[in-house]
XYZ file of C-alpha atoms in Angstrom:
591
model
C 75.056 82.316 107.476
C 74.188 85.523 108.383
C 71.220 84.355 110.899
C 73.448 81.235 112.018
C 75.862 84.915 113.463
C 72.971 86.564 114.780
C 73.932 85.347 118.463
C 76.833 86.919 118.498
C 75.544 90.467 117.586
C 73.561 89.776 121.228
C 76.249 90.418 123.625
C 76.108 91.164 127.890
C 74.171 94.631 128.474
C 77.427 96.615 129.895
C 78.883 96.351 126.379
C 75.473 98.338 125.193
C 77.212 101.465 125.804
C 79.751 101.111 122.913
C 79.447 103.982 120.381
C 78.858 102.119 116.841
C 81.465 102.395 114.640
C 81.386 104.447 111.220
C 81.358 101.782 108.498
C 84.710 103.332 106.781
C 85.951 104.297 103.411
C 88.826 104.426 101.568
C 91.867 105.769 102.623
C 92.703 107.234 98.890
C 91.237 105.741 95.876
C 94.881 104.064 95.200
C 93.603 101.588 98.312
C 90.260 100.903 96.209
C 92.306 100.147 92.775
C 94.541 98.122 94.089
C 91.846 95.881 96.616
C 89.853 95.192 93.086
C 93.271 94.612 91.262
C 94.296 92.014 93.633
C 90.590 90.620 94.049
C 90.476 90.092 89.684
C 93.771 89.346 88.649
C 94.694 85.613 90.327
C 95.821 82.361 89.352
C 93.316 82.302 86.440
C 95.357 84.949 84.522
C 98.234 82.585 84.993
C 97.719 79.298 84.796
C 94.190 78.974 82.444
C 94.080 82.082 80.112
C 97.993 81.227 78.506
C 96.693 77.908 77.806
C 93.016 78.349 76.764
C 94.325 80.915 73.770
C 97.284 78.515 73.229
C 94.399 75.577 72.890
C 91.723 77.511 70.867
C 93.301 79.181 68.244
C 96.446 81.982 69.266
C 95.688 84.873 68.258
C 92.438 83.493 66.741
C 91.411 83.255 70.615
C 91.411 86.924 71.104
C 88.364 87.247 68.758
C 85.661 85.250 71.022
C 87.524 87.065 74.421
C 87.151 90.819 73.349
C 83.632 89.956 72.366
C 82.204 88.356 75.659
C 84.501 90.926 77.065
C 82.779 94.366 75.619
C 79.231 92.308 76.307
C 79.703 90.553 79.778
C 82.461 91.264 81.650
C 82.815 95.167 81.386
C 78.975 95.679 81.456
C 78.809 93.890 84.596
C 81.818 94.560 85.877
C 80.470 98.261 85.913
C 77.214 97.098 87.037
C 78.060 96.019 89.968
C 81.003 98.366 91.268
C 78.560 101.191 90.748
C 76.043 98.993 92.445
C 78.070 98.932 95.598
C 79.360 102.480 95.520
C 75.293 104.358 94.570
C 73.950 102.334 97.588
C 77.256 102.309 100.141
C 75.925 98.577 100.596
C 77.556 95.291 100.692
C 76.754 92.437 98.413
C 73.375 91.613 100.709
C 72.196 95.084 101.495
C 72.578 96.617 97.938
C 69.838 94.331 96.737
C 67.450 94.769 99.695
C 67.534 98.732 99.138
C 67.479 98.114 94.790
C 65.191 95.622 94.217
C 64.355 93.524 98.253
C 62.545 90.499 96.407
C 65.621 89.916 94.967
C 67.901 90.083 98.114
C 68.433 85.989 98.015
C 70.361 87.135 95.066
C 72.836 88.632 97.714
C 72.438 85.769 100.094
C 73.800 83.457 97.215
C 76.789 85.416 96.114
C 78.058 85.261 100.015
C 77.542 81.627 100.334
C 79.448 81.183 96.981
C 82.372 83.323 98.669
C 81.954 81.504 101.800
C 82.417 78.281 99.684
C 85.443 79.301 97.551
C 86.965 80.676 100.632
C 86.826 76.965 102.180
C 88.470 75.463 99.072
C 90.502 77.942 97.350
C 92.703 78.700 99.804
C 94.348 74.818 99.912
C 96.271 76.256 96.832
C 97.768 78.447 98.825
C 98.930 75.294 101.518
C 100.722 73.842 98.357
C 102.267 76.877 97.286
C 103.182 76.964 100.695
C 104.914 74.007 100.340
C 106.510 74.105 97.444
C 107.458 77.649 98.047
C 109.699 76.223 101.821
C 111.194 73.246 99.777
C 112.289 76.017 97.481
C 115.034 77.191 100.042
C 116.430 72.952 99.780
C 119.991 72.911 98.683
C 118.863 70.304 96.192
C 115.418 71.054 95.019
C 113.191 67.675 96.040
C 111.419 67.527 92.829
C 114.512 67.290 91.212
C 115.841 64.067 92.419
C 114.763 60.579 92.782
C 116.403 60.127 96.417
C 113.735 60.644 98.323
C 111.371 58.379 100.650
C 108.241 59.321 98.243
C 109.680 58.674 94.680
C 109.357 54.656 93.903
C 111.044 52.311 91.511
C 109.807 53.875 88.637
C 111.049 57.261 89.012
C 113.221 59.167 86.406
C 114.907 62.516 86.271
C 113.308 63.920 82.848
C 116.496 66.345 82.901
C 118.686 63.980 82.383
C 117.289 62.677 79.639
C 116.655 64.022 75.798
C 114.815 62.492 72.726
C 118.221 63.206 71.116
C 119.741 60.660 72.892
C 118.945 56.633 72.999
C 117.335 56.583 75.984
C 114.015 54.042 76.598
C 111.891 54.815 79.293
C 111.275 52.213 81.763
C 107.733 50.522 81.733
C 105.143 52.757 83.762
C 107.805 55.083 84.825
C 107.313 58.268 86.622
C 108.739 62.121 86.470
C 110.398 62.912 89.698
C 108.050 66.051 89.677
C 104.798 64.081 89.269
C 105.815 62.172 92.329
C 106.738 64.775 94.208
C 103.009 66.746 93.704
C 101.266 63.085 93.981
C 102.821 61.146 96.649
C 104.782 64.117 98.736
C 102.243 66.937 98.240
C 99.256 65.563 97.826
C 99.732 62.095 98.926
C 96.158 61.030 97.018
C 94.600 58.089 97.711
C 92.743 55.678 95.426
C 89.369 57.913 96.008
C 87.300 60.416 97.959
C 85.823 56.853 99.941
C 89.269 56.856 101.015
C 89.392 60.063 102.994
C 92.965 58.784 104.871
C 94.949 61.007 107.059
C 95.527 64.425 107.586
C 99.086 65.867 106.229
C 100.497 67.712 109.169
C 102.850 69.961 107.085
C 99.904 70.773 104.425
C 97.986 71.726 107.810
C 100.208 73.951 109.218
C 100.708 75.888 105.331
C 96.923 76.005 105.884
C 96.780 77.424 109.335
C 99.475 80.034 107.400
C 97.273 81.190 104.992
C 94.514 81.312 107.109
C 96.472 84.104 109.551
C 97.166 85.919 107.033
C 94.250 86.538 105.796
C 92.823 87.355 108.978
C 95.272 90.341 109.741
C 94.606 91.635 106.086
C 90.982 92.012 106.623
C 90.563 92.142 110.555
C 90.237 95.690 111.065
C 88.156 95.957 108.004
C 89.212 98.480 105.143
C 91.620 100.245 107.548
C 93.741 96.973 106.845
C 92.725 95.952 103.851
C 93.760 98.505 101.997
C 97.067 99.193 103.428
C 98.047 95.184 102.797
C 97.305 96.008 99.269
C 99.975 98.121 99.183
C 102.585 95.028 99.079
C 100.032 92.021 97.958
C 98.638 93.556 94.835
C 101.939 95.201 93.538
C 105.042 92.603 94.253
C 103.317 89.742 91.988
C 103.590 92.398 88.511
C 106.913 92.615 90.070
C 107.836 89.237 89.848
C 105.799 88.976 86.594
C 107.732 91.593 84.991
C 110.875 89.564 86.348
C 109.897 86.061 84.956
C 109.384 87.812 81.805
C 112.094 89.031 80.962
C 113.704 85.854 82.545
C 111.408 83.749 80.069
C 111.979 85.655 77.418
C 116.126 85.194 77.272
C 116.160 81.560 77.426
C 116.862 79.340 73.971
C 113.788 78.519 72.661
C 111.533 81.114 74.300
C 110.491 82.263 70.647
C 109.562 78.612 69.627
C 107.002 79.238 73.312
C 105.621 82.422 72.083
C 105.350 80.949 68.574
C 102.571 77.980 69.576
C 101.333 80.685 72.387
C 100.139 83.580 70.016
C 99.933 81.868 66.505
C 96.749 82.464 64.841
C 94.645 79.469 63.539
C 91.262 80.554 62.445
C 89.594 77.489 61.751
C 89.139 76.695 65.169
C 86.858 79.705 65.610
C 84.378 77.227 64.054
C 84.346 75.083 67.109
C 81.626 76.273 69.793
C 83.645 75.372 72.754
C 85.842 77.586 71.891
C 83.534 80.614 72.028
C 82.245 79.003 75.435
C 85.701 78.851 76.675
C 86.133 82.532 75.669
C 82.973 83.347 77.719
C 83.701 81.230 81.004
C 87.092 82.841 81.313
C 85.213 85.998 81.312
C 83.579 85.133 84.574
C 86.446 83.365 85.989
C 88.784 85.842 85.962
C 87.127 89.034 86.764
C 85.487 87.862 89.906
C 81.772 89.453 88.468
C 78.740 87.573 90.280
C 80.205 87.127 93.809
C 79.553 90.205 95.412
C 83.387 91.416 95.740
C 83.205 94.048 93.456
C 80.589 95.432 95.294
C 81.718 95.371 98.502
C 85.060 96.841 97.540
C 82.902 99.870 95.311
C 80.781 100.260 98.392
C 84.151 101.650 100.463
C 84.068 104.909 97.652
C 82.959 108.216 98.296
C 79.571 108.922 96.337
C 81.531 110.983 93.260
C 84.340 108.536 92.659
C 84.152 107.807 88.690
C 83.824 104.299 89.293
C 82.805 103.853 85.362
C 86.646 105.023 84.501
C 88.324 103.209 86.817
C 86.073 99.748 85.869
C 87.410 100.366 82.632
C 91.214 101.007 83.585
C 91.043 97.954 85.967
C 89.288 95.701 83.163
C 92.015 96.833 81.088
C 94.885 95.482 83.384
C 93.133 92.530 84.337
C 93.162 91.187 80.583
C 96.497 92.960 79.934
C 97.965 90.700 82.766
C 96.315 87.708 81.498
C 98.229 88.784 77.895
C 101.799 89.321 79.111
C 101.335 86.400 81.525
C 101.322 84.330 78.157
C 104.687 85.504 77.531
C 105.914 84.225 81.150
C 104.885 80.900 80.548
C 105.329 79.760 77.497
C 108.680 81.156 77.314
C 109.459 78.834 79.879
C 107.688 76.122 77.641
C 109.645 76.785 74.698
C 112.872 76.607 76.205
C 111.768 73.246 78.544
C 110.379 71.966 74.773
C 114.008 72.402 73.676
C 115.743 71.038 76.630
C 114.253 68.245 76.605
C 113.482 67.429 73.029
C 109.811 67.206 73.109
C 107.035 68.540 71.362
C 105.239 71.776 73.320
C 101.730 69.875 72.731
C 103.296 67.586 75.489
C 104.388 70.116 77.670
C 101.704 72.579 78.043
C 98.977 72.262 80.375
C 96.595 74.018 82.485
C 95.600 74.706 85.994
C 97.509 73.199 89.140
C 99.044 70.833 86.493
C 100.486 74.025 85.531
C 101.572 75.815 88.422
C 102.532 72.301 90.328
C 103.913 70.287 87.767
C 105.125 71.992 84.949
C 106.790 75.012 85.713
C 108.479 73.034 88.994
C 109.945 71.184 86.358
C 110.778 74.352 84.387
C 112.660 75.709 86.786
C 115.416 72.498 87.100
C 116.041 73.156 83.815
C 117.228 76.779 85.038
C 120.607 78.260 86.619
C 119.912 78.925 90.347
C 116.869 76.947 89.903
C 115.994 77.522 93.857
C 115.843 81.381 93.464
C 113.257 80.973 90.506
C 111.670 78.335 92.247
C 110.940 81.161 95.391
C 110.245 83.996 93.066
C 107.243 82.123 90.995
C 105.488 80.517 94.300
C 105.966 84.409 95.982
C 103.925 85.075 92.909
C 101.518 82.027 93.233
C 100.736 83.194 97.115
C 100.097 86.893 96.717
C 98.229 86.298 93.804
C 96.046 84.048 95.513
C 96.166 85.869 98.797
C 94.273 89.047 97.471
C 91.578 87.095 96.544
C 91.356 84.896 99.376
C 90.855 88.371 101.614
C 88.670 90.323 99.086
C 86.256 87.242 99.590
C 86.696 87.393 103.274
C 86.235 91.259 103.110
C 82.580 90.625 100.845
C 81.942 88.129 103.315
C 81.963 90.455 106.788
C 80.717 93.552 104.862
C 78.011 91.875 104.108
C 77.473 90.575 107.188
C 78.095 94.381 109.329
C 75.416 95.501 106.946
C 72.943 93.254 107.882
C 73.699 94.094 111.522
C 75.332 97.106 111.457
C 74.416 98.049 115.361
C 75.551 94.897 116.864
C 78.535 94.542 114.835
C 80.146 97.753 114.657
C 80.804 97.793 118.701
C 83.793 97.052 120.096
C 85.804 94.196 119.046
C 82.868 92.023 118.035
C 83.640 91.956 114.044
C 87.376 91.369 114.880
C 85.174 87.636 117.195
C 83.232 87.000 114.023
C 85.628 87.163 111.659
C 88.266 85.113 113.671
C 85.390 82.818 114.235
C 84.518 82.557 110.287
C 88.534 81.471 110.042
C 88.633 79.190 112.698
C 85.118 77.401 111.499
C 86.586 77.687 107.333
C 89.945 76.275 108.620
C 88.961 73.274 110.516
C 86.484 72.285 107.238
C 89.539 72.859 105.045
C 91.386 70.316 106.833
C 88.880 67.361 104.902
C 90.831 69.610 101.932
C 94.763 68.448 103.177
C 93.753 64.853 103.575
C 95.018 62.115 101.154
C 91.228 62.777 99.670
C 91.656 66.207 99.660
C 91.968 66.976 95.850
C 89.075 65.016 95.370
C 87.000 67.263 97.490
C 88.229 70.223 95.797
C 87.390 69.598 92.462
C 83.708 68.954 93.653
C 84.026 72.206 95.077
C 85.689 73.877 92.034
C 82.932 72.196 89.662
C 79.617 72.797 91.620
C 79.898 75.722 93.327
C 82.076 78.459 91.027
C 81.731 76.720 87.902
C 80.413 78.674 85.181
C 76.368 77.528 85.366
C 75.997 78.721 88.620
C 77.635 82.301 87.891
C 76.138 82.658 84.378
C 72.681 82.389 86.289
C 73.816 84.705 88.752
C 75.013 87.088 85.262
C 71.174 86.557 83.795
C 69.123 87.316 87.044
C 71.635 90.507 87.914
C 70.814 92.111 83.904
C 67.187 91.412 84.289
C 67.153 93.056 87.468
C 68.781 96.238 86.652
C 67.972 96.494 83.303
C 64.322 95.602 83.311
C 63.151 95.504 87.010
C 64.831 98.544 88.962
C 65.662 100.072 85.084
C 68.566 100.828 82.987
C 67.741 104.342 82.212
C 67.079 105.255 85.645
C 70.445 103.326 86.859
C 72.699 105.114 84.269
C 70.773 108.629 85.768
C 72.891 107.243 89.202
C 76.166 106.496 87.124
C 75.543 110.343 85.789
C 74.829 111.464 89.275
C 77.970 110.432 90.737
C 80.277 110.576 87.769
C 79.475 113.762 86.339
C 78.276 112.073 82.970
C 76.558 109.774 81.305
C 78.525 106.453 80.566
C 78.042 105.219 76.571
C 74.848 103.994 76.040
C 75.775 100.447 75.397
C 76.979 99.295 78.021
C 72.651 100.168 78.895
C 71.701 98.361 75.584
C 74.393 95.406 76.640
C 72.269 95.207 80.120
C 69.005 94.965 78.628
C 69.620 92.814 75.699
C 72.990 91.654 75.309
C 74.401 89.936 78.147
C 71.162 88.704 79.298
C 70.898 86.766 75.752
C 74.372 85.780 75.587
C 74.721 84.246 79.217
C 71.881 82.706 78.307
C 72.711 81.046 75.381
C 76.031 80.191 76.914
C 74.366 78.171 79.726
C 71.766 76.715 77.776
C 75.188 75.031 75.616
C 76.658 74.222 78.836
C 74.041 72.415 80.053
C 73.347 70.168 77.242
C 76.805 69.030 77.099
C 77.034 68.339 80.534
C 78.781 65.167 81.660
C 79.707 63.830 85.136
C 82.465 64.856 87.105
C 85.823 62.653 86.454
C 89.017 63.123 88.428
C 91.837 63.056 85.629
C 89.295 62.101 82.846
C 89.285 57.974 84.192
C 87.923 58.421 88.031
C 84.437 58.438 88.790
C 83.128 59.946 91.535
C 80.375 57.652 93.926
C 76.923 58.842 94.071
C 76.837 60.342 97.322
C 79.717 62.496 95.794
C 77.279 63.550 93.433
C 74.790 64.569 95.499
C 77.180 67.012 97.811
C 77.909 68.593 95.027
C 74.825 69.654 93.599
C 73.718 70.021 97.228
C 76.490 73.079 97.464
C 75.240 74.858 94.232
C 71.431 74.499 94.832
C 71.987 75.536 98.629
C 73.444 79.003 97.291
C 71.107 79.432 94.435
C 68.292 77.975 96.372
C 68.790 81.529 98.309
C 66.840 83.327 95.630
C 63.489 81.533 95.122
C 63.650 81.204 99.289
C 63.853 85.077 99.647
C 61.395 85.808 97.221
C 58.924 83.501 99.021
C 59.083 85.073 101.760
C 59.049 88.753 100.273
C 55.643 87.522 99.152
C 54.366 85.724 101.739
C 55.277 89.095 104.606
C 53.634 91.325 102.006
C 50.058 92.831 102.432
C 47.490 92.683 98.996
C 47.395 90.668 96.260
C 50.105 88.851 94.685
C 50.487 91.276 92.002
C 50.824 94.027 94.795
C 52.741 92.357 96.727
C 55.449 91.246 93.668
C 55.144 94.792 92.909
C 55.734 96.688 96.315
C 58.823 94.202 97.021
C 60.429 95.061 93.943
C 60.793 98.775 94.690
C 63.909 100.182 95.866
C 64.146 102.309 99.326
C 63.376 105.957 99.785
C 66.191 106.455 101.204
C 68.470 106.090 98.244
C 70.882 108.913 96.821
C 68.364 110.796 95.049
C 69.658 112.437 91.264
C 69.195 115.757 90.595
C 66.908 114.714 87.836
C 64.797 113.236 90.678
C 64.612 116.360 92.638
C 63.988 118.641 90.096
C 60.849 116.385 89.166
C 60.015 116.236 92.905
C 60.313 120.089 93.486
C 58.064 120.327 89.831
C 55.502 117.963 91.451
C 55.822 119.055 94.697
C 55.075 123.051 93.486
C 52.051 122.198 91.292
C 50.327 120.161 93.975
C 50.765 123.457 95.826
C 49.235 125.807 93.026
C 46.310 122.934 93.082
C 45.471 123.738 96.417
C 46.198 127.021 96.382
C 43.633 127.520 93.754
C 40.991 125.658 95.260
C 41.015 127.646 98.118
């Protein structure tokens, strides 16, 4: 992508004259804690970790999550935010100066970003949406009156188990037809890609503008959007809370949320389900946290805040338990069903379930606004942290062209305009099709756990652990435990491994709802989008090589040495000045 921009950084010779701009840093390190806080915490603390510890065990759950947590996610999570801030580097750039046969490792993480950008964002068009019908006098998920809902529509809320009520034959929730036939409007497949919905567009072209003005003037915006983006959702979290928690039957939620049942720590998928939450939640592998760490000034104790933020990523996941299954308790008892068929996860979550939550609720239109407020900022941080990894990375590369005038402020709008019109194949009656393709090849946990493997050998073993917690020292003050070293040598290397090695022999095609299968071709995209990010790596290495001068062993050797110009630590220069004053005795005594 970054070569496909190059033309642009080639501008008319009056403009030559610009003075290049500096690349920027934080304003105050509040700006960097909240950019990573609203880059890690998202819609995975909300609508998959509640369900994936009420699924695996309760409490029980906890177990398999701290451990991947102390081995994987904090290890690289400080991996790579001192990465960014040692080298002042974006996700491309760090690797060329650390370890340059492994800069296709940076290449990858962008297109991954680039990728997620495309598809992720179509959440936000739906939380759009349900977030303007929210200010209906009659919420339109509630009723049955509308030019979407068909024959076979019912009003679950009017109904209980308590009362002699039949269903009719293959009838349909009024909220279920609302998110399939208003929202989403699906078709029978992805072979029937349909029309484009105009109102999902526009929500798009929303989200889209947003972002832009968050990240346009780099971290001069960025982290002044922060400000409001990363703090209002724990507002509203806090809020729905303490909302959940006074309704009848919020105890009987929290009950099935947290209740420990060991036995099912015997099950393997629940230790891999532990692990891939890990990676989905904290945003490690893509480059963001290094981009954002690059923004701090060189003695910023990065190691405490990765901690801290770690902390309140998993703490959010916790309480945002509480905010949902509340909810689920008290929609249980309204409706006299069991939780089991209640709770759910992912947009079945966010789009089905709590809609329906909240028409069980007085004022059920201000509860309706407050949770898809939520939904949007939490999903807006991340959508701009991406886009912010994205140009970084991108200025690096070209920092002479870039930095001049209003030529990032082109590229960037450029980047939105080209991600926008893509992401309108995403609003069509296809369009959740497409995304789940997206969602499984390109972010899915293979393709970062590969990522996790290649990043541990390549600090650990190749540029080295000892010498890399010598930076940490040099620009904390002190050195961090030893191991979180140990865990990048041995630890997460082996345990990623494992993981993906389990992943991959229980791999089974894509299905849409667990009954559609995908065509062939559909296939094939997808595994064209994660080989043409991972494909990156072997590419750049080739070349490495094949520039290089020697023989292969010195040429594998002298592209996997990091540049001079790197911070240097004090342990360095006291070994250089040693060095430096015996070669001088040597010569002095010869002569």
């Amino acid at each position: 992508m970054a070569d496909s921009l190059s033309w642009l950084c080639h501008l008319p010779a009056k403009t030559s004259s610009q003075t290049v701009k500096e690349r920027g840093k934080w304003g105050s390190k509040k700006e960097f804690i909240l950019s990573v806080a609203g880059a890690i915490i998202g819609l995975g603390n909300v609508w998959r970790f509640p369900y994936l510890c009420y699924k695996n065990g309760g409490g029980a759950f906890f177990i398999p999550y701290i451990l991947f947590l102390g081995t994987c996610g904090i290890p690289l999570f400080i991996l790579e935010t001192a990465l960014g801030q040692y080298t002042s580097q974006g996700g491309i750039m760090c690797w060329r100066r650390i370890c340059p046969l492994f800069e296709g490792m940076g290449y990858a993480s962008q297109m991954i970003v680039f990728y997620g950008s495309i598809s992720y964002i179509v959440i936000l068009a739906w939380a759009f949406l349900y977030f303007f019908s929210s200010f209906s006098g009659e919420l339109p998920w509630a009723t049955c009156n509308n030019p979407w809902n068909t024959d076979a529509c019912v009003v679950l809320n009017n109904y209980s188990t308590n009362i002699n009520w039949t269903a009719p034959v293959n009838a349909s929730s009024s909220v279920i037809e609302f998110w399939q036939r208003r929202v989403l409007n699906i078709s029978i497949g992805i072979e029937t890609l349909g029309s484009i919905q105009w109102e999902l567009s526009l929500c798009l072209l929303l989200a889209w503008t947003i972002c832009y003005f968050c990240v346009w003037k780099g971290v001069r915006s960025t982290g002044k959007a922060t400000y409001f983006t990363a703090t209002f959702p724990f507002i509203m979290l806090v809020v729905l809370v303490f909302r959940g928690l006074t309704l009848p039957g919020a105890l009987h939620g929290i009950k099935y949320y947290l209740y420990p049942n060991s036995s099912r720590l015997a099950d393997p998928q629940v230790w891999m389900d532990a692990g891939t939450q890990i990676f989905y939640s904290y945003a490690i592998c893509l480059g963001c946290l290094t981009t954002l760490g690059s923004y701090n000034k060189y003695n910023n104790n990065c190691y405490r805040d990765s901690f801290y933020l770690c902390l309140l990523n998993s703490g959010t996941s916790f309480i945002s338990g509480f905010a949902i299954f509340s909810v689920l308790g008290y929609m249980s008892q309204k409706q006299g069903v069991d939780i089991t068929l209640v709770a759910e996860s992912g947009p079945g979550l966010v789009f089905i379930v709590y809609p329906q939550a909240v028409t069980l609720l007085p004022w059920p239109q201000v509860w309706s606004a407050c949770f898809f407020t939520m939904i949007i900022l939490l999903g807006i941080d991340g959508q701009f942290a991406g886009l912010e990894s994205i140009m970084t990375s991108l200025t690096d590369v070209y920092p002479s062209q870039i930095r001049k005038g209003y030529r990032r402020e082109l590229i960037l709008l450029l980047i939105c305009a080209f991600c926008y019109l893509f992401g309108l194949l995403l609003v069509s009656e296809a369009g959740a099709y497409i995304l789940q393709i997206f969602d499984h090849y390109v972010c899915s946990g293979p393709t970062l756990l590969l990522m996790a493997i290649l990043q541990s050998v390549i600090i650990g073993w190749i540029y080295g652990a000892e010498r890399f917690f010598d930076n940490i020292e040099d620009m904390i003050g002190y050195k961090p435990l030893s191991l979180i070293k140990y865990c990048w040598l041995y630890a997460t290397p082996l345990i990623c491994s494992g993981t993906l090695v389990f992943l991959l022999l229980r791999y089974t095609p894509l299905r849409f709802n667990n009954s559609y299968v995908y065509p062939w071709w559909a296939y094939c995209f997808g595994w064209f989008l994660a080989m043409s990010s991972l494909s990156m790596i072997p590419l750049t290495m080739i070349c490495k090589v094949a520039r290089g001068k020697g023989t292969l062993w010195q040429r594998l050797k002298t592209s996997s040495q990091c540049a001079d110009d790197l911070p240097r630590t004090a342990k360095e220069m006291t070994n250089f000045r040693t060095s430096a004053a015996v070669s001088e005795d040597g010569r002095n005594s010869t002569i």
